[in-house]
Tab-separated table of C-alpha atoms and ligand atoms in Angstrom:
chain	number	residue	atom	x	y	z
A	161	MET	CA	-25.751	-32.893	-81.398
A	162	SER	CA	-27.226	-33.682	-78.053
A	163	ARG	CA	-30.669	-33.616	-76.644
A	164	PHE	CA	-29.692	-30.511	-74.754
A	165	SER	CA	-29.288	-28.586	-77.947
A	166	GLY	CA	-32.894	-29.250	-78.710
A	167	ARG	CA	-33.008	-32.222	-81.064
A	168	LYS	CA	-36.022	-34.344	-80.314
A	169	GLY	CA	-37.171	-37.845	-81.158
A	170	GLU	CA	-35.218	-40.866	-82.312
A	171	LYS	CA	-31.814	-39.207	-82.406
A	172	GLU	CA	-32.191	-38.251	-78.783
A	173	GLU	CA	-32.415	-41.861	-77.699
A	174	GLN	CA	-29.505	-42.909	-79.927
A	175	ASP	CA	-27.256	-40.283	-78.383
A	176	SER	CA	-27.934	-41.474	-74.869
A	177	PRO	CA	-24.851	-42.717	-73.061
A	178	SER	CA	-26.861	-45.476	-71.319
A	179	PRO	CA	-29.905	-47.437	-72.572
A	180	LYS	CA	-32.182	-45.367	-70.398
A	181	GLY	CA	-30.400	-42.136	-71.064
A	182	MET	CA	-29.308	-39.481	-68.638
A	183	TRP	CA	-31.754	-37.786	-66.356
A	184	THR	CA	-32.472	-34.257	-67.409
A	185	PRO	CA	-34.564	-31.816	-65.390
A	186	VAL	CA	-37.375	-32.113	-67.913
A	187	ARG	CA	-37.390	-35.923	-67.710
A	188	TRP	CA	-37.264	-35.727	-63.973
A	189	MET	CA	-40.354	-33.562	-63.873
A	190	LYS	CA	-42.173	-35.835	-66.313
A	191	ALA	CA	-41.353	-38.882	-64.221
A	192	TRP	CA	-42.351	-37.357	-60.901
A	193	PRO	CA	-44.912	-34.694	-61.601
A	194	GLY	CA	-46.006	-32.866	-58.550
A	195	LYS	CA	-42.746	-33.139	-56.645
A	196	GLY	CA	-42.273	-29.509	-57.592
A	197	LEU	CA	-39.400	-27.157	-57.976
A	198	ILE	CA	-38.608	-26.990	-54.306
A	199	SER	CA	-37.166	-30.498	-54.183
A	200	ARG	CA	-33.487	-30.669	-53.307
A	201	THR	CA	-32.945	-33.550	-55.661
A	202	PHE	CA	-34.465	-31.460	-58.397
A	203	ALA	CA	-32.101	-28.608	-57.570
A	204	ASN	CA	-29.253	-31.068	-57.667
A	205	TRP	CA	-30.237	-32.280	-61.159
A	206	MET	CA	-30.693	-28.724	-62.261
A	207	PHE	CA	-27.204	-27.688	-61.206
A	208	ARG	CA	-25.679	-30.749	-62.825
A	209	HIS	CA	-27.558	-29.974	-66.014
A	210	PHE	CA	-26.272	-26.420	-66.282
A	211	THR	CA	-22.774	-27.295	-65.130
A	212	ARG	CA	-22.642	-29.984	-67.825
A	213	LEU	CA	-23.870	-27.512	-70.435
A	214	SER	CA	-21.122	-25.084	-69.438
A	215	GLN	CA	-18.526	-27.840	-69.798
A	216	TRP	CA	-19.551	-28.482	-73.383
A	217	ASN	CA	-18.408	-25.010	-74.239
A	218	PHE	CA	-14.852	-23.800	-74.750
A	219	GLY	CA	-13.534	-20.400	-73.750
A	220	VAL	CA	-10.361	-18.533	-72.843
A	221	ASP	CA	-10.969	-19.637	-69.276
A	222	SER	CA	-10.964	-23.327	-70.235
A	223	GLY	CA	-7.966	-23.569	-72.527
A	224	MET	CA	-5.608	-22.015	-75.046
A	225	TYR	CA	-7.513	-20.132	-77.721
A	226	PRO	CA	-4.960	-19.107	-80.378
A	227	LEU	CA	-7.491	-17.517	-82.735
A	228	GLY	CA	-5.348	-15.269	-84.929
A	229	SER	CA	-6.300	-11.597	-85.142
A	230	CYS	CA	-8.740	-12.000	-82.236
A	231	THR	CA	-6.389	-11.694	-79.236
A	232	MET	CA	-8.174	-14.221	-77.046
A	233	LYS	CA	-6.133	-13.569	-73.935
A	234	TYR	CA	-6.696	-13.684	-70.204
A	235	ASN	CA	-8.812	-10.736	-69.154
A	236	PRO	CA	-8.254	-9.938	-65.461
A	237	LYS	CA	-11.445	-10.600	-63.530
A	238	THR	CA	-10.952	-7.505	-61.405
A	239	ASN	CA	-11.840	-5.401	-64.448
A	240	GLU	CA	-15.220	-7.128	-64.614
A	241	ARG	CA	-15.733	-6.176	-60.982
A	242	GLN	CA	-14.986	-2.506	-61.641
A	243	ALA	CA	-17.442	-2.558	-64.555
A	244	SER	CA	-20.151	-3.892	-62.276
A	245	LEU	CA	-19.654	-1.258	-59.562
A	246	ARG	CA	-23.041	0.265	-58.918
A	247	GLY	CA	-21.954	3.769	-59.857
A	248	PHE	CA	-21.116	2.547	-63.363
A	249	ALA	CA	-23.497	-0.350	-63.894
A	250	ALA	CA	-26.536	1.518	-62.624
A	251	ALA	CA	-25.739	4.846	-64.298
A	252	HIS	CA	-28.613	5.629	-66.631
A	253	PRO	CA	-27.512	7.334	-69.863
A	254	LEU	CA	-30.293	9.910	-69.473
A	255	LEU	CA	-29.192	11.058	-66.017
A	256	PRO	CA	-28.359	14.768	-65.944
A	257	VAL	CA	-24.641	15.457	-66.324
A	258	GLY	CA	-24.516	16.743	-62.754
A	259	LEU	CA	-25.228	13.185	-61.598
A	260	SER	CA	-22.916	11.551	-64.146
A	261	GLN	CA	-19.615	13.217	-63.313
A	262	GLY	CA	-17.868	9.922	-62.453
A	263	VAL	CA	-18.777	8.196	-65.712
A	264	LEU	CA	-17.905	11.289	-67.739
A	265	LYS	CA	-14.547	11.633	-66.000
A	266	MET	CA	-13.801	7.966	-66.691
A	267	MET	CA	-14.598	8.509	-70.387
A	268	PHE	CA	-12.608	11.730	-70.556
A	269	ASP	CA	-9.553	10.113	-68.950
A	270	LEU	CA	-9.829	6.957	-71.071
A	271	GLU	CA	-9.781	9.131	-74.204
A	272	ARG	CA	-6.550	10.727	-72.940
A	273	TYR	CA	-4.953	7.338	-72.228
A	274	LEU	CA	-5.852	5.973	-75.655
A	275	ALA	CA	-4.503	9.147	-77.273
A	276	GLU	CA	-1.226	8.609	-75.437
A	277	ILE	CA	-1.037	4.916	-76.374
A	278	THR	CA	-1.624	5.647	-80.074
A	279	GLY	CA	0.329	8.904	-80.298
A	280	LEU	CA	-2.713	10.722	-81.680
A	281	SER	CA	-4.499	13.668	-80.176
A	282	ALA	CA	-8.282	13.212	-79.964
A	283	VAL	CA	-10.536	10.198	-79.472
A	284	THR	CA	-14.175	9.125	-79.736
A	285	LEU	CA	-15.432	6.190	-77.684
A	286	GLN	CA	-18.739	5.836	-79.527
A	287	PRO	CA	-18.143	3.010	-82.045
A	288	ALA	CA	-19.401	-0.339	-80.811
A	289	ALA	CA	-16.863	-2.589	-82.589
A	290	GLY	CA	-13.773	-2.598	-84.782
A	291	ALA	CA	-15.682	-2.518	-88.051
A	292	HIS	CA	-17.885	0.260	-86.650
A	293	GLY	CA	-14.682	2.182	-85.843
A	294	GLU	CA	-13.526	1.712	-89.435
A	295	LEU	CA	-16.819	3.081	-90.702
A	296	THR	CA	-16.466	6.070	-88.358
A	297	GLY	CA	-12.887	6.619	-89.516
A	298	MET	CA	-13.837	6.459	-93.181
A	299	MET	CA	-16.680	8.913	-92.590
A	300	ILE	CA	-14.123	11.277	-91.029
A	301	VAL	CA	-11.800	10.854	-94.036
A	302	ARG	CA	-14.687	11.609	-96.379
A	303	ALA	CA	-15.787	14.642	-94.333
A	304	PHE	CA	-12.202	15.951	-94.288
A	305	HIS	CA	-11.860	15.888	-98.086
A	306	LYS	CA	-15.306	17.342	-98.585
A	307	ASP	CA	-14.490	20.161	-96.197
A	308	ALA	CA	-11.246	20.823	-98.072
A	309	GLY	CA	-13.346	21.226	-101.239
A	310	SER	CA	-11.966	18.134	-102.991
A	311	PRO	CA	-14.082	15.031	-102.465
A	312	ARG	CA	-12.118	11.972	-103.569
A	313	SER	CA	-13.451	8.643	-104.788
A	314	LYS	CA	-10.806	5.953	-104.215
A	315	ILE	CA	-8.997	4.410	-101.262
A	316	LEU	CA	-5.915	2.170	-101.282
A	317	ILE	CA	-6.339	-1.144	-99.474
A	318	PRO	CA	-3.462	-3.641	-99.219
A	319	ASP	CA	-4.085	-7.350	-99.860
A	320	THR	CA	-2.993	-7.985	-96.272
A	321	ALA	CA	-5.711	-5.750	-94.792
A	322	HIS	CA	-8.467	-7.120	-92.593
A	323	GLY	CA	-11.558	-8.141	-94.582
A	324	THR	CA	-13.731	-5.523	-92.953
A	325	ASN	CA	-11.568	-2.673	-94.340
A	326	PRO	CA	-12.792	-2.714	-97.956
A	327	ALA	CA	-16.368	-3.236	-96.724
A	328	SER	CA	-16.190	-0.139	-94.507
A	329	ALA	CA	-14.664	1.917	-97.325
A	330	VAL	CA	-17.384	0.856	-99.768
A	331	LEU	CA	-20.118	1.700	-97.246
A	332	CYS	CA	-18.700	5.222	-97.211
A	333	GLY	CA	-18.878	5.471	-100.994
A	334	PHE	CA	-15.173	4.878	-101.744
A	335	THR	CA	-13.882	2.503	-104.423
A	336	PRO	CA	-11.182	0.285	-102.934
A	337	VAL	CA	-7.991	-0.001	-104.979
A	338	PRO	CA	-6.093	-3.192	-104.063
A	339	VAL	CA	-2.409	-2.779	-103.215
A	340	LYS	CA	-0.222	-5.874	-103.521
A	341	SER	CA	2.208	-6.683	-100.756
A	342	ASP	CA	5.705	-7.688	-101.855
A	343	GLU	CA	7.390	-11.094	-101.566
A	344	ARG	CA	8.330	-10.276	-97.962
A	345	GLY	CA	4.659	-9.798	-97.024
A	346	VAL	CA	4.739	-6.014	-96.588
A	347	LEU	CA	3.903	-2.934	-98.661
A	348	SER	CA	6.479	-1.404	-100.946
A	349	PRO	CA	6.719	2.403	-101.141
A	350	ALA	CA	7.365	2.250	-104.893
A	351	TYR	CA	4.124	0.363	-105.504
A	352	ALA	CA	2.172	2.672	-103.201
A	353	ALA	CA	3.551	5.663	-105.113
A	354	SER	CA	2.450	4.157	-108.403
A	355	VAL	CA	-1.189	3.885	-107.331
A	356	MET	CA	-1.598	6.991	-105.140
A	357	ASP	CA	-3.150	9.872	-107.087
A	358	GLU	CA	-5.124	13.075	-106.511
A	359	ASP	CA	-8.456	11.272	-106.635
A	360	THR	CA	-7.406	8.867	-103.861
A	361	ALA	CA	-8.619	9.768	-100.385
A	362	GLY	CA	-5.856	7.832	-98.646
A	363	ILE	CA	-4.722	4.395	-97.586
A	364	MET	CA	-6.180	1.954	-95.065
A	365	VAL	CA	-3.363	-0.094	-93.581
A	366	THR	CA	-3.734	-2.911	-91.075
A	367	ASN	CA	-0.599	-2.682	-88.948
A	368	PRO	CA	0.650	-5.177	-87.883
A	369	ASN	CA	-0.872	-6.659	-91.034
A	370	THR	CA	-2.843	-9.891	-91.248
A	371	LEU	CA	0.347	-11.877	-91.890
A	372	GLY	CA	1.388	-10.795	-88.399
A	373	LEU	CA	4.111	-8.615	-89.932
A	374	PHE	CA	4.933	-5.025	-89.128
A	375	GLU	CA	4.606	-2.654	-92.069
A	376	GLU	CA	8.193	-1.489	-91.918
A	377	HIS	CA	7.867	1.132	-94.676
A	378	ILE	CA	4.809	2.741	-93.156
A	379	ARG	CA	6.533	6.113	-92.526
A	380	GLU	CA	7.720	6.387	-96.133
A	381	ILE	CA	4.329	5.305	-97.465
A	382	ALA	CA	2.577	7.816	-95.200
A	383	ASP	CA	4.775	10.587	-96.669
A	384	ILE	CA	3.826	9.550	-100.209
A	385	VAL	CA	0.107	9.549	-99.329
A	386	HIS	CA	0.325	12.902	-97.476
A	387	ASP	CA	2.281	14.534	-100.321
A	388	ARG	CA	-0.667	13.828	-102.623
A	389	GLY	CA	-3.200	15.168	-100.141
A	390	GLY	CA	-4.372	11.794	-98.803
A	391	LEU	CA	-4.880	10.533	-95.263
A	392	VAL	CA	-3.472	7.430	-93.598
A	393	TYR	CA	-5.976	5.193	-91.807
A	394	VAL	CA	-4.442	2.571	-89.543
A	395	ASP	CA	-6.483	-0.446	-88.516
A	396	GLY	CA	-5.132	-0.866	-84.998
A	397	ALA	CA	-7.274	-3.816	-83.924
A	398	ASN	CA	-4.049	-5.687	-83.262
A	399	MET	CA	-2.505	-3.083	-80.981
A	400	ASN	CA	-1.744	-5.946	-78.596
A	401	ALA	CA	1.521	-6.333	-80.519
A	402	VAL	CA	2.777	-2.782	-80.124
A	403	MET	CA	1.356	-1.085	-76.994
A	404	GLY	CA	3.877	1.272	-75.450
A	405	ILE	CA	6.341	0.462	-78.221
A	406	VAL	CA	5.052	2.106	-81.389
A	407	SER	CA	3.552	5.588	-81.672
A	408	MET	CA	1.202	5.296	-84.633
A	409	GLY	CA	0.933	9.107	-84.734
A	410	ASP	CA	4.699	9.454	-85.198
A	411	MET	CA	4.527	6.889	-87.963
A	412	GLY	CA	2.156	9.030	-89.965
A	413	ALA	CA	-1.267	7.690	-88.954
A	414	ASP	CA	-4.010	10.336	-89.185
A	415	VAL	CA	-6.961	8.187	-88.129
A	416	MET	CA	-6.995	4.795	-86.453
A	417	HIS	CA	-9.268	2.525	-84.494
A	418	LEU	CA	-8.574	0.206	-81.586
A	419	ASN	CA	-10.471	-2.875	-80.500
A	420	LEU	CA	-10.963	-2.602	-76.753
A	421	HIS	CA	-12.570	-6.042	-77.029
A	422	LYS	CA	-9.256	-7.607	-77.999
A	423	THR	CA	-6.410	-5.677	-76.496
A	424	PHE	CA	-8.000	-4.006	-73.488
A	425	SER	CA	-9.632	-6.620	-71.318
A	426	THR	CA	-12.862	-7.598	-73.010
A	427	PRO	CA	-12.878	-10.879	-74.952
A	428	HIS	CA	-13.486	-10.701	-78.684
A	429	GLY	CA	-16.402	-12.630	-80.159
A	430	GLY	CA	-19.002	-14.544	-78.254
A	431	GLY	CA	-21.692	-12.021	-79.028
A	432	GLY	CA	-21.029	-9.672	-76.127
A	433	PRO	CA	-20.647	-5.932	-76.527
A	434	GLY	CA	-17.436	-4.501	-77.931
A	435	SER	CA	-15.882	-1.101	-78.415
A	436	GLY	CA	-13.887	0.361	-81.309
A	437	PRO	CA	-12.650	3.837	-80.313
A	438	VAL	CA	-11.308	6.043	-83.097
A	439	CYS	CA	-8.248	8.235	-82.559
A	440	VAL	CA	-7.365	11.151	-84.851
A	441	ARG	CA	-4.662	13.771	-85.312
A	442	LYS	CA	-5.345	17.316	-84.088
A	443	ASP	CA	-6.817	18.890	-87.224
A	444	LEU	CA	-9.313	16.052	-87.674
A	445	GLU	CA	-10.794	16.529	-84.215
A	446	PRO	CA	-13.691	18.758	-85.415
A	447	PHE	CA	-15.038	15.826	-87.460
A	448	LEU	CA	-15.341	13.384	-84.536
A	449	PRO	CA	-18.848	12.166	-83.631
A	450	VAL	CA	-20.998	14.154	-81.179
A	451	PRO	CA	-21.731	14.504	-78.345
A	452	ARG	CA	-18.174	14.777	-77.007
A	453	VAL	CA	-17.124	14.708	-73.387
A	454	VAL	CA	-15.630	18.085	-72.488
A	455	LYS	CA	-14.080	19.423	-69.303
A	456	GLU	CA	-14.464	22.976	-68.062
A	457	ASP	CA	-13.573	24.257	-64.588
A	458	GLU	CA	-13.178	20.688	-63.290
A	459	LYS	CA	-16.730	19.852	-64.481
A	460	TYR	CA	-17.478	17.347	-67.211
A	461	SER	CA	-20.301	17.673	-69.702
A	462	LEU	CA	-21.463	16.463	-73.111
A	463	SER	CA	-21.044	18.945	-75.928
A	464	TRP	CA	-22.857	18.986	-79.277
A	465	GLY	CA	-21.075	22.170	-80.372
A	466	PHE	CA	-18.972	20.731	-83.198
A	467	PRO	CA	-20.559	21.901	-86.474
A	468	LYS	CA	-18.237	19.843	-88.702
A	469	SER	CA	-18.921	16.609	-86.820
A	470	ILE	CA	-19.975	13.532	-88.777
A	471	GLY	CA	-22.864	13.221	-86.270
A	472	LYS	CA	-23.919	10.593	-83.824
A	473	LEU	CA	-23.048	6.961	-84.417
A	474	GLN	CA	-25.003	4.952	-81.945
A	475	ALA	CA	-27.526	5.157	-79.168
A	476	PHE	CA	-26.098	6.978	-76.149
A	477	TYR	CA	-22.322	7.267	-75.730
A	478	GLY	CA	-20.640	3.935	-76.358
A	479	ASN	CA	-20.617	0.566	-74.633
A	480	VAL	CA	-19.739	1.961	-71.234
A	481	GLY	CA	-19.154	-1.403	-69.504
A	482	VAL	CA	-16.398	-2.204	-72.002
A	483	LEU	CA	-14.938	1.274	-71.486
A	484	VAL	CA	-14.743	0.765	-67.720
A	485	LYS	CA	-12.893	-2.522	-68.210
A	486	ALA	CA	-10.371	-0.872	-70.549
A	487	TYR	CA	-9.916	2.030	-68.136
A	488	SER	CA	-9.359	-0.320	-65.214
A	489	TYR	CA	-6.998	-2.489	-67.293
A	490	ILE	CA	-4.866	0.445	-68.427
A	491	LEU	CA	-4.635	1.906	-64.916
A	492	SER	CA	-3.775	-1.410	-63.303
A	493	MET	CA	-1.207	-2.340	-65.973
A	494	GLY	CA	0.567	1.024	-66.283
A	495	LYS	CA	3.994	0.482	-67.829
A	496	GLU	CA	3.295	-3.258	-67.899
A	497	LEU	CA	1.237	-2.655	-71.056
A	498	LYS	CA	4.502	-2.539	-72.945
A	499	LYS	CA	5.604	-5.790	-71.352
A	500	ALA	CA	2.313	-7.444	-72.335
A	501	SER	CA	3.014	-6.580	-75.970
A	502	GLN	CA	6.614	-7.744	-75.733
A	503	LEU	CA	5.514	-11.107	-74.314
A	504	ALA	CA	2.768	-11.479	-76.933
A	505	VAL	CA	5.392	-11.008	-79.647
A	506	LEU	CA	7.849	-13.332	-77.910
A	507	ASN	CA	5.235	-16.093	-77.608
A	508	ALA	CA	4.266	-15.804	-81.277
A	509	ASN	CA	7.891	-16.002	-82.361
A	510	TYR	CA	8.469	-18.994	-80.086
A	511	LEU	CA	5.634	-20.836	-81.832
A	512	ARG	CA	6.847	-19.695	-85.239
A	513	LYS	CA	10.276	-21.197	-84.586
A	514	LYS	CA	9.014	-24.394	-82.961
A	515	LEU	CA	6.469	-25.086	-85.719
A	516	THR	CA	8.700	-24.292	-88.688
A	517	GLY	CA	9.020	-27.534	-90.610
A	518	VAL	CA	5.976	-29.018	-88.887
A	519	PHE	CA	3.918	-26.673	-91.065
A	520	ASP	CA	5.071	-24.632	-94.038
A	521	LEU	CA	6.002	-21.037	-93.165
A	522	PRO	CA	5.491	-18.895	-96.261
A	523	TYR	CA	7.016	-15.687	-94.856
A	524	ASP	CA	10.048	-16.775	-92.903
A	525	ARG	CA	10.907	-13.717	-90.825
A	526	PRO	CA	10.256	-12.425	-87.308
A	527	CYS	CA	6.571	-11.822	-86.707
A	528	MET	CA	4.607	-9.649	-84.326
A	529	HIS	CA	1.737	-11.059	-82.219
A	530	GLU	CA	0.804	-13.914	-84.573
A	531	CYS	CA	2.389	-16.263	-87.086
A	532	VAL	CA	0.834	-17.591	-90.268
A	533	PHE	CA	1.493	-21.058	-91.714
A	534	SER	CA	0.212	-22.711	-94.888
A	535	ASP	CA	-1.004	-26.276	-95.596
A	536	ARG	CA	1.627	-26.964	-98.288
A	537	ILE	CA	3.293	-29.849	-96.412
A	538	GLN	CA	0.060	-31.630	-95.476
A	539	GLU	CA	-1.633	-30.940	-98.812
A	540	GLN	CA	0.331	-33.802	-100.403
A	541	HIS	CA	-1.409	-36.223	-98.022
A	542	LYS	CA	-4.793	-34.760	-99.000
A	543	VAL	CA	-5.215	-33.307	-95.526
A	544	THR	CA	-6.747	-29.846	-95.356
A	545	THR	CA	-6.252	-26.964	-92.968
A	546	LEU	CA	-9.829	-27.524	-91.807
A	547	ASP	CA	-9.033	-31.167	-90.917
A	548	MET	CA	-6.041	-30.096	-88.839
A	549	ALA	CA	-7.955	-27.323	-87.113
A	550	LYS	CA	-10.728	-29.761	-86.166
A	551	ARG	CA	-8.206	-32.303	-84.922
A	552	LEU	CA	-6.688	-29.704	-82.570
A	553	MET	CA	-9.991	-29.752	-80.675
A	554	ASP	CA	-9.373	-33.406	-79.837
A	555	TYR	CA	-6.108	-32.332	-78.239
A	556	GLY	CA	-7.931	-29.754	-76.109
A	557	PHE	CA	-7.061	-26.577	-78.007
A	558	HIS	CA	-9.277	-24.089	-79.740
A	559	PRO	CA	-8.357	-24.018	-83.453
A	560	PRO	CA	-6.487	-21.028	-84.851
A	561	THR	CA	-8.027	-18.703	-87.439
A	562	ILE	CA	-8.002	-20.556	-90.757
A	563	TYR	CA	-8.068	-19.693	-94.473
A	564	PHE	CA	-7.222	-16.104	-93.630
A	565	PRO	CA	-5.376	-14.056	-94.784
A	566	LEU	CA	-6.292	-14.943	-98.348
A	567	VAL	CA	-2.751	-14.358	-99.633
A	568	VAL	CA	-1.635	-17.577	-97.890
A	569	HIS	CA	-2.720	-20.988	-99.227
A	570	GLY	CA	-4.752	-22.882	-96.579
A	571	ALA	CA	-3.672	-20.357	-93.943
A	572	MET	CA	-3.403	-21.125	-90.227
A	573	MET	CA	-3.087	-17.890	-88.290
A	574	ILE	CA	-1.892	-18.572	-84.760
A	575	GLU	CA	-1.989	-15.909	-82.036
A	576	PRO	CA	-0.914	-17.257	-78.640
A	577	THR	CA	-1.101	-13.891	-76.764
A	578	GLU	CA	1.020	-12.908	-73.771
A	579	SER	CA	-1.027	-14.836	-71.246
A	580	GLU	CA	0.052	-18.381	-72.196
A	581	SER	CA	2.929	-20.015	-70.323
A	582	LYS	CA	5.843	-21.741	-72.021
A	583	GLU	CA	4.453	-25.068	-70.749
A	584	THR	CA	1.137	-24.480	-72.529
A	585	LEU	CA	2.889	-23.370	-75.705
A	586	ASP	CA	4.969	-26.550	-75.606
A	587	LEU	CA	1.824	-28.670	-75.237
A	588	PHE	CA	0.367	-26.864	-78.233
A	589	VAL	CA	3.533	-27.552	-80.247
A	590	ASP	CA	3.356	-31.244	-79.254
A	591	ALA	CA	-0.267	-31.399	-80.412
A	592	CYS	CA	0.645	-29.786	-83.748
A	593	LYS	CA	3.506	-32.245	-84.209
A	594	ALA	CA	1.216	-35.180	-83.439
A	595	ILE	CA	-1.296	-33.867	-85.974
A	596	ALA	CA	1.403	-33.444	-88.621
A	597	TRP	CA	2.444	-37.069	-87.956
A	598	GLU	CA	-1.159	-38.235	-88.258
A	599	ALA	CA	-1.585	-36.272	-91.478
A	600	LYS	CA	1.234	-38.301	-92.971
A	601	ASN	CA	0.471	-41.690	-91.471
A	602	ASP	CA	-3.247	-41.775	-90.780
A	603	PRO	CA	-4.998	-39.051	-92.781
A	604	ALA	CA	-8.445	-40.676	-92.368
A	605	LEU	CA	-8.261	-39.940	-88.655
A	606	LEU	CA	-8.108	-36.240	-89.415
A	607	SER	CA	-11.012	-36.187	-91.818
A	608	GLU	CA	-13.183	-37.738	-89.089
A	609	SER	CA	-12.135	-35.300	-86.378
A	610	PRO	CA	-13.122	-33.861	-83.994
A	611	THR	CA	-14.191	-36.913	-82.033
A	612	LYS	CA	-14.067	-35.597	-78.473
A	613	PRO	CA	-16.140	-32.397	-78.321
A	614	LYS	CA	-19.892	-32.641	-77.866
A	615	ALA	CA	-20.556	-31.504	-81.418
A	616	ARG	CA	-18.735	-33.405	-84.172
A	617	ARG	CA	-17.935	-31.878	-87.519
A	618	MET	CA	-20.699	-29.510	-88.452
A	619	ASN	CA	-21.977	-28.365	-91.781
A	620	GLU	CA	-20.214	-24.990	-91.694
A	621	THR	CA	-22.824	-23.242	-93.824
A	622	GLU	CA	-25.898	-24.688	-92.141
A	623	ALA	CA	-24.428	-24.076	-88.683
A	624	ALA	CA	-24.153	-20.366	-89.487
A	625	ARG	CA	-27.353	-19.992	-91.507
A	626	LYS	CA	-29.705	-22.214	-89.563
A	627	PRO	CA	-28.327	-22.505	-86.029
A	628	CYS	CA	-30.190	-24.869	-83.738
A	629	LEU	CA	-30.566	-22.693	-80.673
A	630	ALA	CA	-33.521	-24.075	-78.778
A	631	GLY	CA	-35.663	-27.184	-78.504
B	942	PLP	C1	-10.975	-7.964	-85.371
B	942	PLP	C2	-10.494	-7.044	-86.388
B	942	PLP	C3	-11.344	-6.096	-86.981
B	942	PLP	C4	-12.835	-6.047	-86.755
B	942	PLP	O1	-13.223	-5.899	-85.436
B	942	PLP	P1	-14.733	-6.261	-84.997
B	942	PLP	O2	-14.846	-5.720	-83.635
B	942	PLP	O3	-14.811	-7.752	-85.062
B	942	PLP	O4	-15.657	-5.591	-85.952
B	942	PLP	C5	-10.795	-5.223	-87.883
B	942	PLP	N1	-9.500	-5.278	-88.207
B	942	PLP	C6	-8.648	-6.184	-87.671
B	942	PLP	C7	-7.206	-6.188	-88.068
B	942	PLP	C8	-9.120	-7.103	-86.749
B	942	PLP	O5	-8.279	-8.006	-86.242
């Protein structure tokens, strides 16, 4: 904790790097009242203060950020520029459609691109995040069964699904039925068949799943679910692994969401806006949220004329800035989207191979965009996954996702993404090897880490419940 994060009093003095402490703008003003804000030296202190604050943070632009399932990759800065073009950034959502043709065209075209990428036929851009997309998708599933005259109460959810999946299903009034993955980390058709019945609305599959593995029996499982009148929901938040390679529609998906703020050029997390578009097969289109962007005689407008629609899901029409970035990203990448996915998968497999033996690999088979290790080797030295994750910060890396998925003991879920070079991956491997060595030979070092970042080890609960945000 530093004085800049707002702690006052004794602690502040103790933390000072010199007996007198550093000069902060506030101290400067106290010491020389009346010199005023126009002073150049004041401006100088001010800039140093904010530059220093920015350096105490860590982001994709400062180092490797292998946070599994979050796709923290390089997001081309040009897409930010397109999003801030006046025509987009200054477009008021209440402008008449005649003055919003550009924005509406962008949304209409983006829907088409996302439909093509997923292999589905219609899209809504309204949901503001992945979990919001899941909720939208589940509402569509519920509306579909209700419309068919057979409301159903259950939904199948694999143990390798993302944690938000059961929550979204429950919010929509479904009872989640857990489906166990097999010893290879994927779903078995036989097990799916044994739990799928006429009161089950469908299945919610995360694919690639949270073990970073592709659900290889998805087509067969989709047939089983469809045969009994159910729908297949695919959580496509991790589309970064399969863009341009897999058509989810051909694999039997009926509804799926994407995270634009992972795969399509907006960073995930950090509190900024996101976007979780939902794509559906043709006959589910009438249930999509309203208003929808429609095109008639080369003119775009917003239509509310969909009587079976589940309604409106958020203020206005989606997080348009995020949509512009995705649109710009897709257009500028073109066929390279496929290459991005191929490189993301290659990088993850490179790490998987290099780190096998350094950490325990519970599912030893080719992975997709991320690989998941356990703490079994280090556990014998009483070193936890948390200790190792914290120690990585001392080596200049953001920790991976930890303790998730739950099916892996002390999980470390590492997603390097396509935008890391081999040199960076090798540095990461070296850091992991050094940490594994320390775990064996100097475990106390790990329990005291991190030592280098501004904030040392925090109380995880207090940091989330009672964040210290201002002085
Ligand atoms: C990130 C993620 C989500 C949730 O997305 P949010 O935008 O954080 O709500 C859902 N499913 C999977 C597989 C994810 O990786």
